[in-house]
Amino acid sequence: MTAADPTARPALFHGPIDLHLHSNRSDGTEDPAVVVERAAEAGLGTLSLTDHDTTIGWVEAAAAASERGLTFIPGMELSSKDGWRSVHVLAYLFDPDDPDLAAETARIRDDRIGRAERIVRNIGRDYPLTWADVLAQTDPGATIGRPHIADALVARGIAADRGEAFDGILHPRQGYYEGHYASDPLTAIELVVAAGGVPVIAHPAGRERMTDAMIARLIDAGLGGFEIDHRENTAEGRAWLHRIAAEHDLIVTGSSDYHGAGKPNRPGENTTAPEMLQRIIDRGSGSAPIYPARSR
Ligand code: AMP
Ligand code: MN
Ligand code: MN
Ligand code: MN
């Protein structure tokens, strides 16, 4: 018979666990409370709202989660770029008031506005699309991005859905694309760690993949882990990530990347193991999970 480990604490959260969902505070299509509702309907016990470059959805999502008996993990998907490659850094349990990280996200959100205007001006030379069309698709205060331009193209009847817009007019090769400000991934990781957060690279084995050399530098800077179970990671890419994670004892997660009606991704289509969430909780010191007011 094995004795119970006296140091083991009972987990305060319930599964299944999905640590990557978006609301209309960035490029999802639903209010944070509705995202929580969809997560509950999918049978999830724990979720993280990870809007791009913003934490403004946290309060509403945390209240809704508490009400529905779900655990809420404060999160964000921070934009960064390695040359032309965009690198998304999921950040968990950081301090939302950390001045350096807050200044970085404010700068990204602000620069995204001028960038979106430039893209719309470029498209407007060839298609009947205006900035007002895009604003009509964007929640006030939301982090604006190409998905909102996609929605405006759909509303105008120029594209059938977001996917068609991204494959066509919004694709960089079409010539309308403009980039936005973001730090390099190393700086992004350092900012998250300094804010008490746990950085996890989102969908690292999708179309745009970092080099092994860059990943080694990120690990040295305090990278927490990889989001491996994500629909955009290739099978071969997942094996590559598992090898690196095992070698460096990194956290591995699985998530949906839910965007409401903006993507086919469904809440809970991939999930994170409880022991991996426990490692994130043990390591994060800038904010705390919000446990439900009542259990389900
Ligand atoms: P941006 O950060 O403004 O360049 O836009 C990138 C965002 O667009 C990502 O966060 C994705 O959620 C979204 N996106 C990328 N490709 C697609 C697609 N094919 N369909 C729907 N959304 C997409
Ligand atoms: Mn997105
Ligand atoms: Mn992403
Ligand atoms: Mn995402």
XYZ file of C-alpha atoms in Angstrom, residues 21-228:
208
model
C -10.861 31.555 -25.269
C -11.641 34.967 -26.815
C -14.505 37.391 -26.284
C -15.530 40.519 -28.185
C -13.050 42.460 -26.016
C -10.721 41.328 -28.790
C -11.648 39.270 -31.849
C -14.191 36.837 -30.430
C -17.823 37.574 -31.244
C -19.488 37.280 -27.816
C -19.441 39.179 -24.529
C -17.200 37.628 -21.839
C -20.235 36.398 -19.872
C -21.555 34.641 -22.990
C -18.169 32.981 -23.560
C -18.392 31.646 -19.998
C -21.927 30.433 -20.727
C -20.704 28.562 -23.843
C -17.844 27.085 -21.802
C -20.306 25.872 -19.158
C -22.580 24.384 -21.842
C -19.561 22.522 -23.230
C -19.108 20.959 -19.790
C -15.928 22.809 -18.817
C -15.021 23.237 -15.140
C -12.225 25.789 -15.618
C -11.543 28.403 -18.279
C -9.205 31.254 -19.054
C -10.259 34.295 -21.060
C -7.245 35.183 -23.207
C -8.207 38.184 -25.290
C -5.445 39.682 -27.425
C -3.387 42.323 -25.595
C -6.098 43.234 -23.058
C -7.480 42.273 -19.675
C -10.703 44.303 -19.843
C -12.880 41.203 -20.060
C -11.619 39.681 -16.804
C -14.098 41.222 -14.360
C -17.186 40.262 -16.346
C -15.866 36.774 -17.137
C -14.787 36.105 -13.545
C -18.206 37.112 -12.195
C -20.009 34.944 -14.752
C -17.703 32.010 -14.046
C -18.198 32.306 -10.310
C -21.957 32.419 -10.807
C -21.893 29.324 -13.065
C -19.593 27.328 -10.772
C -16.533 27.494 -13.049
C -13.000 28.417 -12.017
C -11.613 31.466 -13.821
C -7.904 31.749 -14.652
C -6.885 35.327 -15.562
C -5.184 35.252 -18.958
C -4.215 37.154 -22.096
C -2.722 36.422 -25.521
C 0.151 38.876 -25.908
C 1.285 39.813 -29.424
C 4.969 39.614 -30.263
C 6.981 39.078 -33.419
C 10.174 37.357 -34.422
C 11.026 39.228 -37.620
C 8.055 38.681 -39.944
C 6.668 35.811 -37.848
C 3.967 36.702 -35.400
C 4.433 34.876 -32.082
C 1.499 34.739 -29.681
C 2.344 34.432 -25.994
C -0.393 33.193 -23.680
C 0.135 34.793 -20.284
C -1.524 33.503 -17.121
C -1.863 34.857 -13.588
C 0.137 38.053 -14.192
C -0.506 41.387 -12.483
C -2.813 43.365 -14.824
C -1.506 46.617 -13.285
C 2.178 45.873 -13.842
C 3.297 49.181 -15.403
C 5.706 47.753 -17.976
C 3.368 45.047 -19.262
C 0.387 47.444 -19.210
C 2.420 50.009 -21.199
C 3.323 47.325 -23.753
C -0.274 46.204 -24.278
C -1.505 49.828 -24.431
C 1.093 50.552 -27.116
C 0.094 47.458 -29.112
C -3.633 48.253 -28.889
C -3.037 51.859 -29.921
C -0.804 50.916 -32.839
C -3.318 48.290 -33.989
C -5.839 51.103 -34.605
C -3.653 53.055 -37.053
C -2.579 49.804 -38.653
C -6.171 48.672 -39.190
C -6.970 52.089 -40.687
C -4.052 51.698 -43.103
C -5.218 48.225 -44.153
C -8.739 49.551 -44.711
C -7.392 52.473 -46.760
C -5.420 49.999 -48.897
C -8.449 47.764 -49.420
C -10.651 50.808 -50.066
C -8.722 51.528 -53.267
C -10.157 48.352 -54.803
C -13.279 47.499 -52.797
C -16.149 49.493 -51.260
C -14.944 49.275 -47.658
C -14.761 52.147 -45.167
C -13.380 52.644 -41.669
C -16.965 53.127 -40.447
C -17.769 49.610 -41.722
C -14.992 48.228 -39.524
C -15.943 50.256 -36.458
C -19.495 48.908 -36.827
C -18.033 45.405 -36.310
C -15.844 46.341 -33.330
C -16.950 46.426 -29.714
C -15.988 49.733 -28.050
C -12.666 49.302 -26.281
C -11.890 46.011 -27.995
C -8.407 45.210 -29.284
C -8.909 45.722 -33.012
C -7.504 43.318 -35.567
C -7.889 41.872 -39.006
C -10.871 39.759 -37.853
C -12.910 42.965 -37.499
C -11.932 43.976 -41.032
C -12.924 40.461 -42.132
C -16.334 40.904 -40.488
C -16.771 44.234 -42.309
C -15.893 42.539 -45.625
C -18.528 39.897 -44.853
C -21.124 42.549 -43.935
C -20.380 44.277 -47.261
C -20.843 40.984 -49.125
C -17.228 41.049 -50.336
C -16.264 37.851 -48.462
C -18.399 34.888 -47.367
C -16.818 34.492 -43.932
C -13.684 35.317 -41.919
C -11.820 32.342 -43.361
C -12.399 33.478 -46.946
C -11.344 37.036 -46.048
C -8.109 35.768 -44.442
C -7.315 33.478 -47.367
C -7.981 36.319 -49.821
C -7.959 40.071 -49.254
C -6.379 39.963 -45.776
C -3.556 37.629 -46.780
C -0.204 39.473 -46.859
C 0.428 38.330 -50.443
C -2.582 40.352 -51.655
C -0.707 43.570 -50.947
C -3.148 45.262 -48.564
C -1.454 43.982 -45.407
C 0.221 46.224 -42.849
C 1.948 45.123 -39.646
C 1.524 46.530 -36.152
C 3.928 47.267 -33.309
C 4.903 44.349 -31.082
C 8.019 43.410 -29.120
C 10.234 40.485 -29.959
C 9.243 37.234 -28.169
C 12.151 37.432 -25.722
C 11.015 40.841 -24.471
C 7.404 39.608 -24.326
C 8.406 36.623 -22.157
C 10.480 38.863 -19.882
C 7.570 41.292 -19.446
C 5.158 38.500 -18.508
C 7.599 36.904 -16.062
C 8.385 40.294 -14.457
C 4.616 40.809 -13.986
C 4.397 37.533 -12.050
C 2.841 35.681 -14.977
C 3.402 32.323 -16.615
C 4.150 32.575 -20.357
C 3.058 29.739 -22.655
C 3.639 29.957 -26.404
C 0.301 29.701 -28.234
C -0.023 27.279 -31.177
C 3.779 27.101 -31.638
C 3.643 24.572 -34.473
C 1.178 26.195 -36.817
C 2.042 27.918 -40.057
C 4.533 30.332 -38.496
C 7.061 28.425 -36.426
C 9.927 29.756 -34.307
C 13.454 28.474 -34.687
C 14.974 26.104 -32.099
C 17.528 28.809 -31.323
C 14.795 31.313 -30.447
C 12.978 28.734 -28.305
C 16.201 28.016 -26.390
C 16.543 31.735 -25.613
C 12.916 31.922 -24.463
C 13.399 28.956 -22.134
C 16.409 30.702 -20.575
C 14.242 33.806 -20.090
C 11.591 31.876 -18.126
C 9.222 30.427 -20.722
C 6.667 28.260 -18.877
C 5.625 25.963 -21.679
C 3.843 25.252 -24.941
C 0.223 25.003 -26.023
C 0.583 21.680 -27.807
